[in-house]
Coordinates of C-alpha atoms and ligand atoms in Angstrom, one line a residue:
M1 CA -81.2 -75.4 39.0
N2 CA -78.7 -73.7 41.4
L3 CA -75.3 -74.0 39.7
K4 CA -72.4 -75.3 41.8
H5 CA -68.7 -75.4 41.1
L6 CA -66.7 -78.6 40.5
Y7 CA -63.0 -78.6 40.8
M8 CA -61.5 -81.7 39.3
E9 CA -57.9 -82.8 39.5
T10 CA -56.6 -85.8 37.5
F11 CA -53.5 -87.8 38.2
G12 CA -51.9 -90.5 36.1
C13 CA -52.8 -92.0 32.7
Q14 CA -55.1 -91.2 29.8
M15 CA -57.7 -93.7 31.3
N16 CA -58.1 -91.3 34.2
V17 CA -58.2 -88.3 31.9
S18 CA -61.0 -90.0 30.0
D19 CA -62.8 -91.0 33.2
S20 CA -62.6 -87.4 34.5
E21 CA -64.2 -86.1 31.3
R22 CA -67.0 -88.5 31.9
I23 CA -67.4 -87.4 35.5
V24 CA -67.5 -83.7 34.5
A25 CA -70.3 -84.5 32.0
M26 CA -72.2 -86.7 34.5
L27 CA -72.1 -84.1 37.2
A28 CA -73.1 -81.3 34.8
A29 CA -76.5 -83.1 34.7
V30 CA -76.9 -82.5 38.4
G31 CA -75.9 -78.9 38.4
Y32 CA -72.1 -78.8 38.7
I33 CA -70.1 -76.6 36.3
H34 CA -66.5 -77.4 35.9
N35 CA -64.3 -74.6 37.3
P36 CA -60.5 -74.7 37.5
A37 CA -60.5 -72.2 40.4
L38 CA -60.0 -74.3 43.5
K39 CA -61.1 -71.6 46.0
Q40 CA -64.6 -71.3 44.4
A41 CA -65.2 -75.0 44.6
D42 CA -68.3 -76.5 46.2
L43 CA -67.1 -80.0 45.2
I44 CA -63.5 -81.1 44.9
L45 CA -62.8 -84.5 43.2
L46 CA -59.3 -86.1 42.9
N47 CA -59.1 -88.8 40.3
T48 CA -56.1 -90.7 41.4
C49 CA -53.2 -93.0 40.3
T50 CA -51.4 -95.7 42.2
V51 CA -49.2 -97.2 39.5
R52 CA -46.0 -96.1 41.4
G53 CA -45.5 -95.3 45.1
G54 CA -44.6 -91.7 44.2
A55 CA -48.0 -91.2 42.4
E56 CA -49.8 -92.4 45.5
E57 CA -47.8 -90.1 47.8
K58 CA -48.7 -87.1 45.6
V59 CA -52.4 -87.8 46.2
Y60 CA -51.9 -88.0 50.0
K61 CA -50.0 -84.7 50.0
R62 CA -52.8 -83.1 48.0
L63 CA -55.4 -84.4 50.5
E64 CA -53.4 -83.0 53.4
N65 CA -53.4 -79.6 51.6
L66 CA -57.2 -79.7 51.2
R67 CA -57.8 -80.1 55.0
A68 CA -57.6 -76.3 55.6
L69 CA -60.1 -75.6 52.9
K70 CA -62.6 -78.0 54.4
K71 CA -62.0 -76.4 57.8
S72 CA -62.9 -72.9 56.5
N73 CA -65.9 -74.2 54.4
K74 CA -67.8 -76.9 56.1
R75 CA -70.2 -77.2 53.2
L76 CA -67.4 -78.1 50.8
V77 CA -67.6 -81.8 49.5
I78 CA -64.3 -83.6 48.9
G79 CA -64.2 -86.9 47.0
V80 CA -61.4 -89.3 46.0
G81 CA -61.8 -91.6 43.0
G82 CA -59.6 -93.7 40.6
C83 CA -56.9 -96.2 41.5
V84 CA -55.9 -95.1 45.0
A85 CA -59.6 -95.1 45.9
Q86 CA -60.1 -98.6 44.5
H87 CA -57.1 -99.9 46.4
E88 CA -57.6 -98.2 49.8
G89 CA -61.5 -98.0 49.9
D90 CA -63.0 -97.2 53.3
L91 CA -59.5 -96.7 54.8
L92 CA -59.4 -93.3 53.1
L93 CA -62.4 -92.1 55.0
E94 CA -60.7 -93.2 58.2
K95 CA -57.3 -91.7 57.4
F96 CA -58.7 -88.4 56.0
P97 CA -61.8 -87.5 58.0
W98 CA -62.3 -84.4 55.8
V99 CA -62.9 -86.7 52.8
D100 CA -66.7 -87.2 52.1
L101 CA -66.7 -89.8 49.4
V102 CA -64.6 -92.5 47.9
F103 CA -65.5 -94.1 44.5
G104 CA -63.7 -96.9 42.8
T105 CA -62.8 -97.4 39.1
H106 CA -66.1 -99.4 38.5
N107 CA -68.3 -97.0 40.4
L108 CA -68.3 -93.7 38.4
H109 CA -72.0 -94.1 37.6
L110 CA -72.8 -93.9 41.4
L111 CA -71.2 -90.5 41.8
P112 CA -74.3 -88.2 41.3
E113 CA -76.1 -90.1 44.1
M114 CA -73.0 -90.1 46.3
V115 CA -72.5 -86.4 45.8
T116 CA -76.1 -85.6 46.7
A117 CA -75.8 -87.7 49.9
A118 CA -72.5 -85.9 50.8
E119 CA -74.2 -82.5 50.4
S120 CA -76.5 -83.5 53.3
G121 CA -73.6 -84.7 55.4
Q122 CA -73.6 -88.5 54.5
R123 CA -70.1 -89.9 53.9
S124 CA -69.8 -93.0 51.6
S125 CA -67.4 -95.3 49.9
E126 CA -68.2 -97.5 46.9
T127 CA -65.4 -99.7 45.5
A128 CA -67.0 -103.0 44.6
F129 CA -66.2 -104.4 41.1
I130 CA -69.3 -104.9 39.0
D131 CA -70.1 -107.8 36.7
N132 CA -69.3 -107.8 33.0
D133 CA -72.8 -107.3 31.8
Q134 CA -73.2 -104.1 33.8
R135 CA -69.7 -103.0 32.8
L136 CA -70.6 -103.3 29.2
D137 CA -73.6 -101.1 29.7
L138 CA -71.6 -98.5 31.6
F139 CA -68.6 -98.0 29.3
P140 CA -67.4 -94.4 29.4
S141 CA -68.7 -92.7 26.3
V142 CA -67.8 -89.2 25.0
Q143 CA -71.0 -87.2 24.5
G144 CA -69.3 -84.7 22.3
S145 CA -66.0 -82.9 22.2
S146 CA -65.0 -79.4 21.5
R147 CA -61.6 -80.6 20.6
V148 CA -60.1 -81.7 17.3
S149 CA -58.8 -85.0 18.7
S150 CA -60.8 -87.3 21.0
F151 CA -60.1 -90.4 23.0
V152 CA -62.5 -93.2 22.6
T153 CA -62.3 -96.0 25.1
V154 CA -62.4 -99.5 23.5
M155 CA -61.5 -101.7 26.4
Q156 CA -60.9 -101.6 30.1
G157 CA -58.9 -103.5 32.6
C158 CA -56.0 -105.9 32.0
D159 CA -55.4 -109.6 32.2
N160 CA -51.7 -109.5 31.7
F161 CA -50.5 -109.4 35.3
C162 CA -47.0 -108.1 34.6
S163 CA -45.4 -108.9 37.9
Y164 CA -44.7 -105.3 38.9
C165 CA -48.0 -103.8 37.9
I166 CA -51.0 -103.0 40.1
V167 CA -53.3 -102.1 37.2
P168 CA -55.2 -105.5 37.0
F169 CA -55.9 -105.2 40.7
V170 CA -57.3 -101.7 40.6
R171 CA -58.9 -101.7 37.1
G172 CA -60.2 -105.3 37.1
R173 CA -60.2 -107.8 34.3
E174 CA -60.0 -107.0 30.6
I175 CA -63.3 -106.3 28.9
S176 CA -63.9 -105.2 25.2
R177 CA -66.5 -102.6 24.5
R178 CA -69.2 -103.4 21.9
A179 CA -68.0 -102.4 18.5
S180 CA -71.4 -101.0 17.5
E181 CA -71.2 -98.5 20.4
I182 CA -67.7 -97.5 19.5
L183 CA -68.7 -96.8 15.9
T184 CA -71.8 -94.9 16.9
E185 CA -69.6 -92.7 19.2
V186 CA -67.0 -92.1 16.5
N187 CA -69.7 -91.2 14.0
K188 CA -71.1 -88.7 16.5
L189 CA -67.7 -87.2 17.2
A190 CA -67.0 -86.9 13.5
A191 CA -70.3 -85.1 12.9
G192 CA -69.3 -82.7 15.7
G193 CA -66.0 -81.8 14.0
V194 CA -63.6 -84.2 15.6
K195 CA -60.8 -85.1 13.1
E196 CA -58.7 -87.5 15.1
I197 CA -59.7 -90.6 17.2
V198 CA -57.3 -92.1 19.7
L199 CA -58.5 -95.6 20.7
L200 CA -57.8 -96.1 24.3
G201 CA -57.2 -99.1 26.5
Q202 CA -54.6 -100.7 28.8
N203 CA -53.8 -103.2 26.1
V204 CA -55.8 -102.2 23.0
N205 CA -54.4 -104.8 20.7
S206 CA -56.0 -107.6 22.6
Y207 CA -59.4 -105.9 21.9
G208 CA -62.0 -108.6 21.0
L209 CA -59.8 -111.5 22.0
N210 CA -62.1 -112.3 24.9
A211 CA -65.3 -111.3 23.0
P212 CA -65.8 -113.7 20.0
D213 CA -69.0 -111.8 19.0
Q214 CA -67.0 -108.6 18.4
P215 CA -64.8 -107.8 15.5
S216 CA -61.0 -108.0 15.9
F217 CA -59.1 -104.8 16.7
V218 CA -57.8 -104.8 13.0
E219 CA -61.4 -104.9 11.8
L220 CA -62.4 -102.2 14.2
I221 CA -59.7 -99.9 12.9
R222 CA -60.8 -100.7 9.3
Q223 CA -64.3 -99.7 10.1
I224 CA -63.4 -96.5 11.8
A225 CA -61.2 -95.6 8.8
C226 CA -64.3 -95.7 6.6
I227 CA -66.0 -93.0 8.7
D228 CA -66.2 -89.7 6.8
G229 CA -64.7 -86.7 8.6
I230 CA -62.2 -88.8 10.6
S231 CA -58.7 -88.1 9.1
R232 CA -56.5 -89.7 11.7
I233 CA -56.6 -92.8 13.9
R234 CA -54.2 -93.6 16.7
F235 CA -54.3 -96.2 19.5
T236 CA -52.6 -96.6 22.8
T237 CA -51.3 -98.7 24.6
S238 CA -50.1 -101.8 22.8
H239 CA -48.5 -104.9 24.3
P240 CA -45.7 -106.4 22.2
K241 CA -47.0 -109.9 22.7
D242 CA -50.3 -109.0 21.0
M243 CA -48.8 -107.0 18.1
S244 CA -50.0 -109.3 15.3
D245 CA -48.7 -109.3 11.7
E246 CA -52.2 -108.4 10.7
L247 CA -52.2 -105.3 12.9
I248 CA -48.7 -104.3 11.7
D249 CA -50.0 -104.6 8.2
C250 CA -52.6 -101.9 8.9
F251 CA -49.7 -99.4 9.1
A252 CA -48.9 -100.3 5.4
R253 CA -52.5 -100.3 4.2
I254 CA -54.5 -97.7 6.1
P255 CA -53.3 -94.2 5.4
K256 CA -55.5 -92.7 8.1
L257 CA -53.6 -94.8 10.7
C258 CA -50.9 -92.4 12.0
G259 CA -47.2 -93.3 11.7
H260 CA -46.6 -93.6 15.4
I261 CA -46.8 -96.4 17.9
Q262 CA -46.3 -96.6 21.6
L263 CA -44.8 -100.1 22.2
P264 CA -43.4 -100.4 25.7
A265 CA -40.5 -102.9 26.1
Q266 CA -40.0 -102.3 29.9
S267 CA -36.5 -103.9 29.7
G268 CA -33.9 -105.0 27.2
S269 CA -32.9 -108.1 29.2
N270 CA -34.5 -111.5 28.6
A271 CA -33.9 -112.5 32.3
V272 CA -35.6 -109.4 33.5
L273 CA -38.5 -109.7 31.0
E274 CA -39.1 -113.2 32.2
R275 CA -39.3 -112.1 35.8
M276 CA -41.6 -109.2 34.7
N277 CA -43.9 -111.8 33.1
R278 CA -44.0 -109.8 29.9
G279 CA -44.6 -112.8 27.6
Y280 CA -41.9 -111.9 25.0
T281 CA -38.2 -111.8 24.6
R282 CA -35.8 -109.1 23.5
E283 CA -35.5 -110.9 20.1
S284 CA -39.3 -111.1 19.5
Y285 CA -39.7 -107.5 20.6
L286 CA -37.1 -106.4 18.0
D287 CA -38.8 -108.6 15.4
R288 CA -42.0 -106.6 15.9
I289 CA -40.1 -103.3 15.7
G290 CA -38.5 -104.5 12.5
A291 CA -41.8 -105.5 11.0
L292 CA -43.3 -102.1 12.0
K293 CA -40.4 -100.2 10.4
S294 CA -40.9 -102.2 7.1
A295 CA -44.6 -101.7 7.1
R296 CA -44.4 -98.0 7.5
P297 CA -40.9 -96.6 6.8
G298 CA -40.2 -93.7 9.1
I299 CA -42.7 -94.9 11.8
V300 CA -42.1 -93.1 15.1
I301 CA -41.7 -95.5 18.0
T302 CA -42.1 -94.5 21.6
G303 CA -42.1 -96.8 24.7
D304 CA -41.9 -97.3 28.4
M305 CA -38.9 -98.6 30.4
I306 CA -38.5 -99.6 34.0
V307 CA -35.0 -99.5 35.6
G308 CA -34.0 -101.2 38.8
F309 CA -36.4 -104.1 38.7
P310 CA -35.5 -106.6 41.5
G311 CA -32.3 -108.4 40.5
E312 CA -31.4 -106.2 37.5
T313 CA -27.7 -106.5 37.1
E314 CA -25.4 -104.0 35.4
E315 CA -25.4 -106.3 32.3
D316 CA -29.2 -106.4 32.3
F317 CA -29.2 -102.6 32.4
E318 CA -26.7 -102.3 29.6
Q319 CA -28.9 -104.5 27.5
T320 CA -31.7 -102.0 28.1
L321 CA -29.4 -99.2 26.9
A322 CA -28.4 -101.2 23.9
L323 CA -32.1 -101.9 23.1
I324 CA -32.8 -98.1 23.2
E325 CA -30.0 -97.5 20.8
E326 CA -31.2 -100.2 18.5
V327 CA -34.9 -99.2 18.4
R328 CA -34.2 -95.5 18.5
Y329 CA -37.2 -94.4 20.4
A330 CA -38.5 -91.0 19.6
D331 CA -39.5 -90.7 23.2
L332 CA -39.4 -92.9 26.3
Y333 CA -41.4 -92.8 29.5
S334 CA -38.9 -94.2 31.9
F335 CA -39.5 -95.1 35.5
V336 CA -37.5 -96.3 38.5
Y337 CA -39.1 -99.6 39.7
S338 CA -41.4 -99.1 42.6
P339 CA -42.8 -102.1 44.5
R340 CA -46.6 -102.2 44.6
P341 CA -48.5 -104.0 47.3
G342 CA -50.1 -107.3 46.2
T343 CA -48.0 -107.7 43.0
K344 CA -45.7 -110.7 42.5
A345 CA -42.6 -108.5 42.1
A346 CA -43.2 -107.0 45.5
E347 CA -42.3 -110.4 47.0
L348 CA -38.9 -110.4 45.3
A349 CA -35.9 -109.2 47.2
E350 CA -34.8 -105.7 46.2
E351 CA -31.0 -105.9 45.8
I352 CA -30.6 -102.5 44.2
G353 CA -30.4 -99.4 46.3
R354 CA -32.3 -96.2 45.6
E355 CA -29.3 -94.3 44.6
Q356 CA -28.2 -97.0 42.2
K357 CA -31.6 -97.1 40.6
Q358 CA -31.6 -93.3 40.2
A359 CA -28.1 -93.4 38.7
R360 CA -29.3 -95.9 36.1
L361 CA -32.3 -93.8 35.3
D362 CA -30.1 -90.8 34.9
R363 CA -27.8 -92.7 32.5
L364 CA -30.8 -93.9 30.5
L365 CA -32.3 -90.4 30.3
L366 CA -29.0 -89.1 28.9
V367 CA -29.0 -91.6 26.1
Q368 CA -32.7 -91.1 25.3
R369 CA -32.4 -87.3 25.3
R370 CA -29.6 -87.5 22.7
I371 CA -31.7 -89.8 20.5
T372 CA -34.8 -87.7 20.9
L373 CA -33.0 -84.6 19.8
E374 CA -31.3 -86.4 16.9
I375 CA -34.7 -87.7 15.7
N376 CA -36.3 -84.3 16.1
S377 CA -33.5 -82.6 14.3
S378 CA -33.9 -85.1 11.4
F379 CA -37.3 -83.5 10.7
T380 CA -35.7 -80.1 10.0
G381 CA -36.3 -79.1 6.4
S382 CA -39.0 -81.7 5.9
V383 CA -42.7 -80.9 5.2
Q384 CA -45.1 -82.3 7.7
S385 CA -48.9 -82.4 7.6
V386 CA -50.0 -81.0 10.9
L387 CA -53.5 -81.3 12.4
V388 CA -53.9 -77.9 14.1
E389 CA -55.2 -78.5 17.6
G390 CA -55.1 -75.1 19.4
L391 CA -53.1 -72.0 20.2
G392 CA -49.3 -72.3 20.7
K393 CA -47.5 -71.0 23.8
R394 CA -46.0 -68.0 22.0
P395 CA -48.2 -65.1 20.7
G396 CA -49.3 -65.6 17.2
Q397 CA -48.5 -69.3 17.2
V398 CA -50.8 -72.2 16.7
S399 CA -49.9 -75.7 17.7
G400 CA -50.7 -79.1 16.3
R401 CA -49.4 -82.6 15.8
A402 CA -47.6 -84.2 12.8
D403 CA -48.6 -87.6 11.7
S404 CA -45.7 -88.9 13.9
G405 CA -47.3 -87.4 17.0
K406 CA -44.6 -84.7 17.3
T407 CA -45.9 -81.3 18.5
V408 CA -45.3 -78.6 15.9
N409 CA -45.7 -74.9 16.7
F410 CA -45.9 -72.3 13.9
I411 CA -47.2 -68.8 13.2
G412 CA -50.7 -69.1 12.0
N413 CA -54.3 -67.9 12.2
P414 CA -56.4 -69.6 14.9
C415 CA -59.0 -70.2 12.2
L416 CA -56.7 -73.1 11.1
I417 CA -57.7 -75.0 14.3
G418 CA -59.3 -78.3 13.1
S419 CA -57.6 -78.3 9.7
I420 CA -54.6 -80.4 8.4
V421 CA -52.0 -78.1 6.9
D422 CA -48.5 -78.5 5.4
V423 CA -45.8 -77.0 7.5
R424 CA -42.0 -76.9 6.8
I425 CA -40.0 -77.7 9.9
I426 CA -37.4 -75.0 10.6
A427 CA -36.2 -75.8 14.1
A428 CA -36.1 -78.8 16.4
Y429 CA -36.1 -78.8 20.2
Q430 CA -36.2 -81.6 22.8
N431 CA -40.0 -81.6 23.1
S432 CA -41.3 -79.9 20.0
L433 CA -40.7 -78.7 16.5
V434 CA -41.1 -75.3 15.1
G435 CA -42.3 -74.8 11.5
E436 CA -43.6 -72.3 8.9
L437 CA -46.9 -72.7 7.1
I438 CA -46.4 -73.4 3.4
Ligands
LIG1 N1 -50.8 -101.0 29.8 C1 -49.7 -100.2 29.5 C2 -48.5 -101.0 29.2 O1 -48.5 -102.2 29.4 O2 -47.6 -100.4 28.7 C3 -49.4 -99.1 30.6 C4 -49.5 -99.5 32.0 S1 -48.9 -98.4 33.3 C5 -50.3 -97.4 33.6 C6 -47.8 -97.3 32.6 C7 -46.4 -97.7 32.8 O3 -46.0 -97.5 34.2 C8 -45.9 -99.1 32.5 O4 -45.7 -99.3 31.1 C9 -44.7 -99.2 33.3 O5 -43.5 -98.8 32.5 C10 -44.9 -98.3 34.5 N2 -45.1 -99.1 35.7 C11 -46.1 -99.9 36.0 N3 -45.9 -100.4 37.2 C12 -44.7 -99.9 37.7 C13 -43.9 -100.1 38.9 N4 -44.3 -100.9 39.8 N5 -42.8 -99.4 39.0 C14 -42.4 -98.6 38.0 N6 -43.0 -98.4 36.9 C15 -44.2 -99.0 36.7
LIG2 FE1 -49.8 -103.3 33.8 FE2 -48.8 -105.1 32.1 FE3 -51.4 -104.7 32.1 FE4 -49.7 -102.8 31.2 S1 -50.0 -104.9 30.3 S2 -51.5 -102.5 32.5 S3 -48.0 -103.0 32.5 S4 -50.3 -105.5 33.8

């Protein structure tokens, strides 16, 4: 087979990262090797994100940049997939005549065929949602991983319809993968040397709720914890309204479940939470946080926050700041609200100007950076068990993650990659810790 080069660029969330891994594996079967050198590419694929307006603009800018490449190499094939492709469909072929193929979030399996057609000059777009039976048979599966930690997709789509969010429209309705398939995959990964499994989904803790023949998410975690070779389990993302007592109890009872949770609040104000259609209040959110902290003392909490949602007053925003102080997030992904077409919130009047939204975000970041550094500094002097994942940025260093999810760099032999070692923390920075091997 004549080997051709695939250049793949991924925008957005871990779902897209996981889809891109699957695409690379699928196209390897039809002769494409993954090559990060853009200029050598025979096929360029962009796996895109549309969760905020800025993310979508980035994709359009990238597509403009690719125009010249196509002009100088007529045989080059350019494809767009992921959430922008799902949302825009055929329009992308019209707007960007140098794009050859557009594939939606449910159509990854059609890619090899579409690429072959594009090689002989046929442009195509496939963005239809497929039915649940077919979706169940086509769940992204990891064939093997050279890494120490691997994502395993357990569910796809979302039924929550938070009023600001485009995800349910571009990823479709929620569906839980068959547990038997998940367990087979984790067993395979463990046999191949993977030590850590990150269970992936838009809303993992509603796993199984719409599939009575499948075990609950708690049961799934218990079963994965019984697999030899798997030392650590994480999951992302959780929705506070589905954070059951039973799931929280797992943090007390299952030592393999890491002491970190990503639990996005999005706002600290009840009025805003209601307009966001989040399905919980500030009080019930704090109740879940309290229960998590009791179940696993020292648990590290991270989250997402949106500032400048339509109608957010200064008082609402101050409640968000107060929530951040109360929860003490170790890290926060915070965003300025961006109206998305087709969502309920996009119909609400935007009373807050761009500058005011940015000013609020800046204030929030200042608070969060201080807390992050305080939390990171509190690890100084402690001994952390670190799963070594790869080489560090500095010569002689290796890098890994503590149970809390914090990145730890230390001087060590690369043969440590894949093992869990004890490391004493000697310095703390904004984004990582530095330690020494004990
Ligand atoms: N399902 C996850 C959840 O509920 O937390 C993640 C969904 S989304 C891919 C990641 C984050 O993007 C959200 O948690 C939210 O903070 C942010 N986001 C979503 N829509 C947004 C919008 N219209 N404007 C600004 N931020 C948005
Ligand atoms: Fe979007 Fe809400 Fe679903 Fe997360 S839970 S993907 S924010 S609709």
